[in-house]
PDB file of C-alpha atoms and ligand atoms in Angstrom:
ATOM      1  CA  UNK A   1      -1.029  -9.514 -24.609  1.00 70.00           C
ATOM      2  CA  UNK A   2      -2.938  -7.522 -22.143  1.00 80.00           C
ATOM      3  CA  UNK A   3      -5.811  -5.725 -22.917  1.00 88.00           C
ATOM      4  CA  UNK A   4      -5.433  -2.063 -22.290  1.00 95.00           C
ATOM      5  CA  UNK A   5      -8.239   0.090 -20.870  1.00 98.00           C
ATOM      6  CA  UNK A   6      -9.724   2.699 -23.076  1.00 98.00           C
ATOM      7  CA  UNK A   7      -9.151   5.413 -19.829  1.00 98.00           C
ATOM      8  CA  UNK A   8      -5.801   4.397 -19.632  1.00 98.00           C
ATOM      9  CA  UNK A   9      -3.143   5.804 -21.785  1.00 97.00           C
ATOM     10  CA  UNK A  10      -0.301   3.971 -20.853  1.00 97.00           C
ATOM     11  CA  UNK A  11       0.950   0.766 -18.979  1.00 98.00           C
ATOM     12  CA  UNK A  12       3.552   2.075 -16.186  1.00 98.00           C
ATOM     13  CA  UNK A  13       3.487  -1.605 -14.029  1.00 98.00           C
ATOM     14  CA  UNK A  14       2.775  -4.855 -16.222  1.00 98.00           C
ATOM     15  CA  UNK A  15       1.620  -8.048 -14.622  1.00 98.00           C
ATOM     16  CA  UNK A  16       5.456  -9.586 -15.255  1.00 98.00           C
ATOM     17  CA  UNK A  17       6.672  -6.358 -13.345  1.00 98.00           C
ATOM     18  CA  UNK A  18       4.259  -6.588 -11.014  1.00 98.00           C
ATOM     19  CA  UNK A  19       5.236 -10.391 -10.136  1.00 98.00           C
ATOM     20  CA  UNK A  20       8.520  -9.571 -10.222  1.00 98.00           C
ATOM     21  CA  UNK A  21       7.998  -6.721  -7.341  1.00 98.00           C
ATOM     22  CA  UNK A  22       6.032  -8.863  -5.140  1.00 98.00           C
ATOM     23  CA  UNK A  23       8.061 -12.288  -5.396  1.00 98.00           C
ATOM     24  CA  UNK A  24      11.577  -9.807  -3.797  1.00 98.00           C
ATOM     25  CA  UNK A  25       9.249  -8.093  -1.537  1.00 98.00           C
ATOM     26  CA  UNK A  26       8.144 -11.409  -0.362  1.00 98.00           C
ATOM     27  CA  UNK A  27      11.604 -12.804  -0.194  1.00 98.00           C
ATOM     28  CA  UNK A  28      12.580 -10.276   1.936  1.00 98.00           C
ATOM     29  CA  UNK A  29      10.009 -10.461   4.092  1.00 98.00           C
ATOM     30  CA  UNK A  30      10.716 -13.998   5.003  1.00 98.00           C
ATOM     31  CA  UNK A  31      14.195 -13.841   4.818  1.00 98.00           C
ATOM     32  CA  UNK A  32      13.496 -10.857   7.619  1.00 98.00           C
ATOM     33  CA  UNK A  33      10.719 -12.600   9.606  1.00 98.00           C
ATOM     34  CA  UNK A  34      11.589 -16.388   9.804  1.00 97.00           C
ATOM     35  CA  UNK A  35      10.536 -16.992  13.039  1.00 96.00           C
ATOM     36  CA  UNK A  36       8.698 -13.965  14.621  1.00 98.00           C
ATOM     37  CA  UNK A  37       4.970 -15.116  12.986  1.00 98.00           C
ATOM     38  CA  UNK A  38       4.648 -11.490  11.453  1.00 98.00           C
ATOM     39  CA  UNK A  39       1.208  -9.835  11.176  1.00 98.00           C
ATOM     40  CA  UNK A  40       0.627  -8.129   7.954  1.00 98.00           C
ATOM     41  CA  UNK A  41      -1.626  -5.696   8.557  1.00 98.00           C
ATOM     42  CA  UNK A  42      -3.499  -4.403   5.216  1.00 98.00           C
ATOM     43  CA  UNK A  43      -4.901  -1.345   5.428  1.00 97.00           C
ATOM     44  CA  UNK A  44      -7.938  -1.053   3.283  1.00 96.00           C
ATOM     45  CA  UNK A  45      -8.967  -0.620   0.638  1.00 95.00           C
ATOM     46  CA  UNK A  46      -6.529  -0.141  -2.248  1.00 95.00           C
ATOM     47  CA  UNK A  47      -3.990  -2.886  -0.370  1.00 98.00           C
ATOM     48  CA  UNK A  48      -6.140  -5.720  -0.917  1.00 97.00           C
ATOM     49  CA  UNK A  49      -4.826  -6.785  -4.549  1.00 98.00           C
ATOM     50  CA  UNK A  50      -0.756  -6.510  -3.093  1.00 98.00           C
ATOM     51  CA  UNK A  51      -1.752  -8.063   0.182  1.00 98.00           C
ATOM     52  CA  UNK A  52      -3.333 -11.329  -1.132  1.00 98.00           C
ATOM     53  CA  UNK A  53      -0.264 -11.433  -3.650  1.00 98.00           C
ATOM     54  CA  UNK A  54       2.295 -10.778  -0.824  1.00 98.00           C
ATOM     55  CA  UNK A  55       1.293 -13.222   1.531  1.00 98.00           C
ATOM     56  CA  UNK A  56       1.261 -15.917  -0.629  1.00 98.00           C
ATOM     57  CA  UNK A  57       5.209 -14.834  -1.602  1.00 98.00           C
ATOM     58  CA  UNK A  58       5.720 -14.709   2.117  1.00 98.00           C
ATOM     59  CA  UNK A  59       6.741 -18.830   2.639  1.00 98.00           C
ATOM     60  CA  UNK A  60       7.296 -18.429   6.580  1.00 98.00           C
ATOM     61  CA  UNK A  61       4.432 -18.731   9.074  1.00 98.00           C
ATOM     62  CA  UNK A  62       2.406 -15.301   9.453  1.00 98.00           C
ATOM     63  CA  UNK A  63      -1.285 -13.756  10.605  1.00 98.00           C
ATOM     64  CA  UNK A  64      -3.337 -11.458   8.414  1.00 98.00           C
ATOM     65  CA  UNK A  65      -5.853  -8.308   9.904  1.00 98.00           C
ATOM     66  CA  UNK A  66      -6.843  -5.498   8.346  1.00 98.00           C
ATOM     67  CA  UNK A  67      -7.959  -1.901   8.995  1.00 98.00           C
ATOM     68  CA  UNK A  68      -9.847   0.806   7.217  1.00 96.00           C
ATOM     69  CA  UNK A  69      -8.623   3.962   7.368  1.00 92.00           C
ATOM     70  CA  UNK A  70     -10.417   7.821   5.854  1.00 85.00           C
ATOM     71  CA  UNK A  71      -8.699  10.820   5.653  1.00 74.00           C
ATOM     72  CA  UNK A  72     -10.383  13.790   7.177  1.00 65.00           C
ATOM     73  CA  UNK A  73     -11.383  16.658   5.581  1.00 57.00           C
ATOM     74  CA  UNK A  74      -8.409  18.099   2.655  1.00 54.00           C
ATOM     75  CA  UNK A  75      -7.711  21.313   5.618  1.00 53.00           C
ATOM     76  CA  UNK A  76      -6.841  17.991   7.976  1.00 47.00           C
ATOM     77  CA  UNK A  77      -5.740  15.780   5.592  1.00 50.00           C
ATOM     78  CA  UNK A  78      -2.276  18.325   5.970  1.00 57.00           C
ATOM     79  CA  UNK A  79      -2.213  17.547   8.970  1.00 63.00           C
ATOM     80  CA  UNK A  80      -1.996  13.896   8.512  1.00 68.00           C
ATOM     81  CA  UNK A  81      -4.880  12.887  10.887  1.00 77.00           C
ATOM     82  CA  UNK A  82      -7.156   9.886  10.120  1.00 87.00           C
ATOM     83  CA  UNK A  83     -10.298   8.195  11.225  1.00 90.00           C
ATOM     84  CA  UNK A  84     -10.274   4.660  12.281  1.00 94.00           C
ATOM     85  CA  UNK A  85     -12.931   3.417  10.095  1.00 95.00           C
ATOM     86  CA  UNK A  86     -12.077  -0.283  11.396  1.00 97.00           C
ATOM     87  CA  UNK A  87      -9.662  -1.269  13.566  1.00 98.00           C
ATOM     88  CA  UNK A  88      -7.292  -4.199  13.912  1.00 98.00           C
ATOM     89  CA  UNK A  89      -9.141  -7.384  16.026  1.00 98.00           C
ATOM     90  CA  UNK A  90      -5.516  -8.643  16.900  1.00 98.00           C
ATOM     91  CA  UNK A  91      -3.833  -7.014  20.038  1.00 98.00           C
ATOM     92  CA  UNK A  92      -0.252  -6.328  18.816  1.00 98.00           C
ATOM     93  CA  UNK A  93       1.799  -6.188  21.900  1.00 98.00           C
ATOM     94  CA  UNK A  94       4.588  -7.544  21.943  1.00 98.00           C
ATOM     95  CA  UNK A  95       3.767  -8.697  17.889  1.00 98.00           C
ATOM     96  CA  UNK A  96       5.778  -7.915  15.166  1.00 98.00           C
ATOM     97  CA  UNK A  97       4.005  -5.689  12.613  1.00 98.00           C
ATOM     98  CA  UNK A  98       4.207  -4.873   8.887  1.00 98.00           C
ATOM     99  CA  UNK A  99       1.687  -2.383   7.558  1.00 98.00           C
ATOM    100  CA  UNK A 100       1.229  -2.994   3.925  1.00 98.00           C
ATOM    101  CA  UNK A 101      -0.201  -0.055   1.418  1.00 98.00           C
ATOM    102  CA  UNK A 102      -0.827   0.462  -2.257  1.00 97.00           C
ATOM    103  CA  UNK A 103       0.784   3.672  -2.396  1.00 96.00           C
ATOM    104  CA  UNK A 104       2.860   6.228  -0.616  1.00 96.00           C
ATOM    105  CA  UNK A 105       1.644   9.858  -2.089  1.00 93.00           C
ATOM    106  CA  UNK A 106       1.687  12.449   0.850  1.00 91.00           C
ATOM    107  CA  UNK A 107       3.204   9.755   3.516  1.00 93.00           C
ATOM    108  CA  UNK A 108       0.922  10.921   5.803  1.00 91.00           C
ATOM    109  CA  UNK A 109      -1.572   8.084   6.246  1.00 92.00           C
ATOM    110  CA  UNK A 110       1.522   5.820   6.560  1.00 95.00           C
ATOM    111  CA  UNK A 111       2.785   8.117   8.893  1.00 94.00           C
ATOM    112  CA  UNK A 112       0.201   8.386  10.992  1.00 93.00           C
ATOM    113  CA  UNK A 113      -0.396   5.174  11.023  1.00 95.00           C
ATOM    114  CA  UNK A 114       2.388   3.505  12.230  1.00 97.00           C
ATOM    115  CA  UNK A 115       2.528   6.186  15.130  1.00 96.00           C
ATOM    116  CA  UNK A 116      -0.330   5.245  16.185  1.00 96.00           C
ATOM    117  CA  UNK A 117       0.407   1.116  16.352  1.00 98.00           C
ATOM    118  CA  UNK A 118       3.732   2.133  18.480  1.00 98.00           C
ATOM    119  CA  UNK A 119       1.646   3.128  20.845  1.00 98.00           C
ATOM    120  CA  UNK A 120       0.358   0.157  21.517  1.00 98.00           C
ATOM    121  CA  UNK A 121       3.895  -1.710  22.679  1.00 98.00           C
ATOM    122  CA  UNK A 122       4.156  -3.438  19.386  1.00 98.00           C
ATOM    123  CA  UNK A 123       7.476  -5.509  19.243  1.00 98.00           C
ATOM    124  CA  UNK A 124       8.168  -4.012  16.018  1.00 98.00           C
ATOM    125  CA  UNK A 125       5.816  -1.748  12.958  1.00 98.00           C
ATOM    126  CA  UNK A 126       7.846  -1.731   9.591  1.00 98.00           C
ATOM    127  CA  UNK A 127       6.000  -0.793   6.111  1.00 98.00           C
ATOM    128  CA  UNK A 128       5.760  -2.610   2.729  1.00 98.00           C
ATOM    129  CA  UNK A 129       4.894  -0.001   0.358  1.00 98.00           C
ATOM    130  CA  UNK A 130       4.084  -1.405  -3.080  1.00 98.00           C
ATOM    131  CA  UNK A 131       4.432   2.225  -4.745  1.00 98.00           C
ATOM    132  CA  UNK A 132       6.184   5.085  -3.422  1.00 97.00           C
ATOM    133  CA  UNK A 133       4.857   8.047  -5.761  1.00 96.00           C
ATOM    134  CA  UNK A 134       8.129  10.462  -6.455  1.00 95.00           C
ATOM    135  CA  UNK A 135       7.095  14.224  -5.990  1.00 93.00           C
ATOM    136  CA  UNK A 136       9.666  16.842  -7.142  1.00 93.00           C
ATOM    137  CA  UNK A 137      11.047  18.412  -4.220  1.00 94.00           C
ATOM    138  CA  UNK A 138       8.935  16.538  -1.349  1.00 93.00           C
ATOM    139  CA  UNK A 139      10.707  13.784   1.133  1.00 93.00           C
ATOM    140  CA  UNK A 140       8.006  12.508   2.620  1.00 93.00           C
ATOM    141  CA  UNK A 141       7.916  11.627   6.318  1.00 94.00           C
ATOM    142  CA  UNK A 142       8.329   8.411   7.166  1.00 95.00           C
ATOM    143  CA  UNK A 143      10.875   5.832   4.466  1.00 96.00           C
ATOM    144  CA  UNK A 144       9.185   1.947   4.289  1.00 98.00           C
ATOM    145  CA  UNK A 145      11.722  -0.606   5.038  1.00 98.00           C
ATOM    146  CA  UNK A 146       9.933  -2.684   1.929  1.00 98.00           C
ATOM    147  CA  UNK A 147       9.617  -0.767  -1.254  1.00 98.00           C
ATOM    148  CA  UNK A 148       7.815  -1.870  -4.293  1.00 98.00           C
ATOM    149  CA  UNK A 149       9.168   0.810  -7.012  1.00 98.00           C
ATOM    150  CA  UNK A 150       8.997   3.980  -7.454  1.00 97.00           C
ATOM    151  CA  UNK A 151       6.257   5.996  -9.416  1.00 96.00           C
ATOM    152  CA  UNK A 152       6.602   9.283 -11.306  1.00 95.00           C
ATOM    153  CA  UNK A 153       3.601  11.982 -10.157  1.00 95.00           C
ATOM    154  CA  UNK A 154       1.617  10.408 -12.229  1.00 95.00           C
ATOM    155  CA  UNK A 155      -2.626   9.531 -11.564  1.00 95.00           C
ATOM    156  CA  UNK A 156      -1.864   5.764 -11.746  1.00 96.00           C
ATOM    157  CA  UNK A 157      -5.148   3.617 -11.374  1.00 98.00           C
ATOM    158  CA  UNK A 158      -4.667  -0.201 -11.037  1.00 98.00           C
ATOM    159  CA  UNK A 159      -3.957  -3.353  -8.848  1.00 98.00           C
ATOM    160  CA  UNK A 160      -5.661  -1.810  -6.059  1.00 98.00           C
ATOM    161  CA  UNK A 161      -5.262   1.848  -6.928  1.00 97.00           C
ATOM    162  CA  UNK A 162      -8.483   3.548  -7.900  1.00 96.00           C
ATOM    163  CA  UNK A 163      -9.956   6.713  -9.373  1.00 95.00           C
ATOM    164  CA  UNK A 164     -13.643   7.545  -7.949  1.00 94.00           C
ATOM    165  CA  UNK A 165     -13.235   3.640  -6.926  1.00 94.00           C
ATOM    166  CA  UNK A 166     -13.102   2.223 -10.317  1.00 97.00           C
ATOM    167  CA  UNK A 167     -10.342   0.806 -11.983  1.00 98.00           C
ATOM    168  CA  UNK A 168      -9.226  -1.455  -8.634  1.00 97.00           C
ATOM    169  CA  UNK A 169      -9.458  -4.329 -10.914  1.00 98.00           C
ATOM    170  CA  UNK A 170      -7.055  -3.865 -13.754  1.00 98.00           C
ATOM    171  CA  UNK A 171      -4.426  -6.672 -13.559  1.00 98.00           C
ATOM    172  CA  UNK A 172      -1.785  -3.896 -14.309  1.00 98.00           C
ATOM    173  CA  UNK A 173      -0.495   0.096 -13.198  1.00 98.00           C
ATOM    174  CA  UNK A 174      -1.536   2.153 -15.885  1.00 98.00           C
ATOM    175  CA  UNK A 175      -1.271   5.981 -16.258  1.00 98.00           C
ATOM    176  CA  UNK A 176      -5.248   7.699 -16.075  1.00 97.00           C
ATOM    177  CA  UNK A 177      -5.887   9.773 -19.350  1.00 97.00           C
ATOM    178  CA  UNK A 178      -6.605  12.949 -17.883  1.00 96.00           C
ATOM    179  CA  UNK A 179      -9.773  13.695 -20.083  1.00 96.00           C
ATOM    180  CA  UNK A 180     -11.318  10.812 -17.439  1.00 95.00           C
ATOM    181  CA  UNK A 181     -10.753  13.509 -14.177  1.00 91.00           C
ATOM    182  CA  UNK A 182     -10.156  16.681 -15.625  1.00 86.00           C
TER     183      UNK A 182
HETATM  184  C1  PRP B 201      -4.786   5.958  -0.595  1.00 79.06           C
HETATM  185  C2  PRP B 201      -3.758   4.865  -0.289  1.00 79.06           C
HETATM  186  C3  PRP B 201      -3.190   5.306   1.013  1.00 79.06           C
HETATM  187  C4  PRP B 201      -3.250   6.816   0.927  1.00 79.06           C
HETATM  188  C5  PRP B 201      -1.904   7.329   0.523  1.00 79.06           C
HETATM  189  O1  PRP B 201      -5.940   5.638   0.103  1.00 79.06           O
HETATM  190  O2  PRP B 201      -4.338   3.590  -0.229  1.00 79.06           O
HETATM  191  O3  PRP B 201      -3.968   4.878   2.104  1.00 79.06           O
HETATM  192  O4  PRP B 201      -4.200   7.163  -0.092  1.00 79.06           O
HETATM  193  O5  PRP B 201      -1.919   8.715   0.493  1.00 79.06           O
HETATM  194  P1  PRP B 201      -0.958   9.597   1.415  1.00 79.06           P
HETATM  195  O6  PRP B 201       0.424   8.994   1.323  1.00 79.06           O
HETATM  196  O7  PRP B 201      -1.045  10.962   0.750  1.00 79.06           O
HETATM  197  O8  PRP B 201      -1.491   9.610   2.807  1.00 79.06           O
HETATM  198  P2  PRP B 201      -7.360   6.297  -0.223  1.00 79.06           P
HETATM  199  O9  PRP B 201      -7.646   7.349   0.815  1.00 79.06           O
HETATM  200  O10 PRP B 201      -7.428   6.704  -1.666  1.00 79.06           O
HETATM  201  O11 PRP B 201      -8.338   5.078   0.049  1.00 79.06           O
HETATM  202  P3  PRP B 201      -8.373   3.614  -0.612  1.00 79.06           P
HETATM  203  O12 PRP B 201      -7.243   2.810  -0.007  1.00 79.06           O
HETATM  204  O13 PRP B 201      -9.708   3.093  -0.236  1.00 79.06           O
HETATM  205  O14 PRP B 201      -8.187   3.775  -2.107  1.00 79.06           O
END
């Protein structure tokens, strides 16, 4: 029985979900990638946990880089813009990419994102989102061709997904007791 955290009220994603989520991710992605040697590109930091689960549910041969992305300011953050923080060390042209995030909230770091590896004559950039957070009223703009599940607007902390960079570690998606960030 897992043990729940005393800032978390409630378990939305349990480990069997979880396993569940990435093992038909996973399948897809091979089933989808066979023989074009994918790179999964993780963008830090709250992909780490679904990365290292994904790639070993990936059973076809594939490369791994990362990159660190931070939002601007909240005024810029509208506008979707991002600073590299660190950039790929693999050139991409002519590769065929799958950026893999945590979450989808806004869209706009996803977004941005994968306009920006177009550019650089990529064969292919697809997305594996392991959340896609559900906002009443908002279609984000860009759909991932790999979807984990679907979140209510929730704060969800867990398997990657922080608050004030705690929580990264819980082996589970729980729901944030809002006493903790209120
Ligand atoms: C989170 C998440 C995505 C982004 C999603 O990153 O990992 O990168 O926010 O939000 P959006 O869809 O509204 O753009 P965060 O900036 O919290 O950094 P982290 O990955 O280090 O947790």
């Amino acid at each position: 029985m897992t043990k729940l955290h005393p800032d978390v009220s409630s378990i939305l994603l349990s480990e069997e979900d979880i396993h569940e989520i990435v093992a038909r991710v996973g399948a897809q992605i091979t089933e989808d990638y066979r023989d074009k040697n994918p790179l999964i590109v993780a963008v830090l930091r709250g992909a780490v946990v679904f990365v290292a689960d994904l790639l070993r549910a990936i059973d076809c041969p594939c490369e791994i880089d990362f990159m660190a992305v931070s939002s601007y300011g909240n005024d810029v953050k509208s506008s979707g813009v991002v600073r590299i923080m660190k950039d790929l060390n693999t050139n991409i042209e002519g590769r065929h990419v799958i950026v893999v995030e945590d979450i989808l909230d806004s869209g706009l770091t996803l977004s941005y994102l994968k306009d920006l590896l177009e550019q650089r004559g990529p064969a292919s950039v697809e997305v594996a989102a392991f959340t896609i957070k559900d906002i009443d009223g908002y279609e984000p703009p860009l759909t991932p061709r790999y979807v984990g599940c679907h979140i209510p607007n929730e704060f969800i902390v867990g398997y990657g997904l922080d608050y004030a960079e705690h929580y990264r570690n819980l082996p589970y998606v729980g729901i944030l007791k809002p006493e903790v960030y209120s």
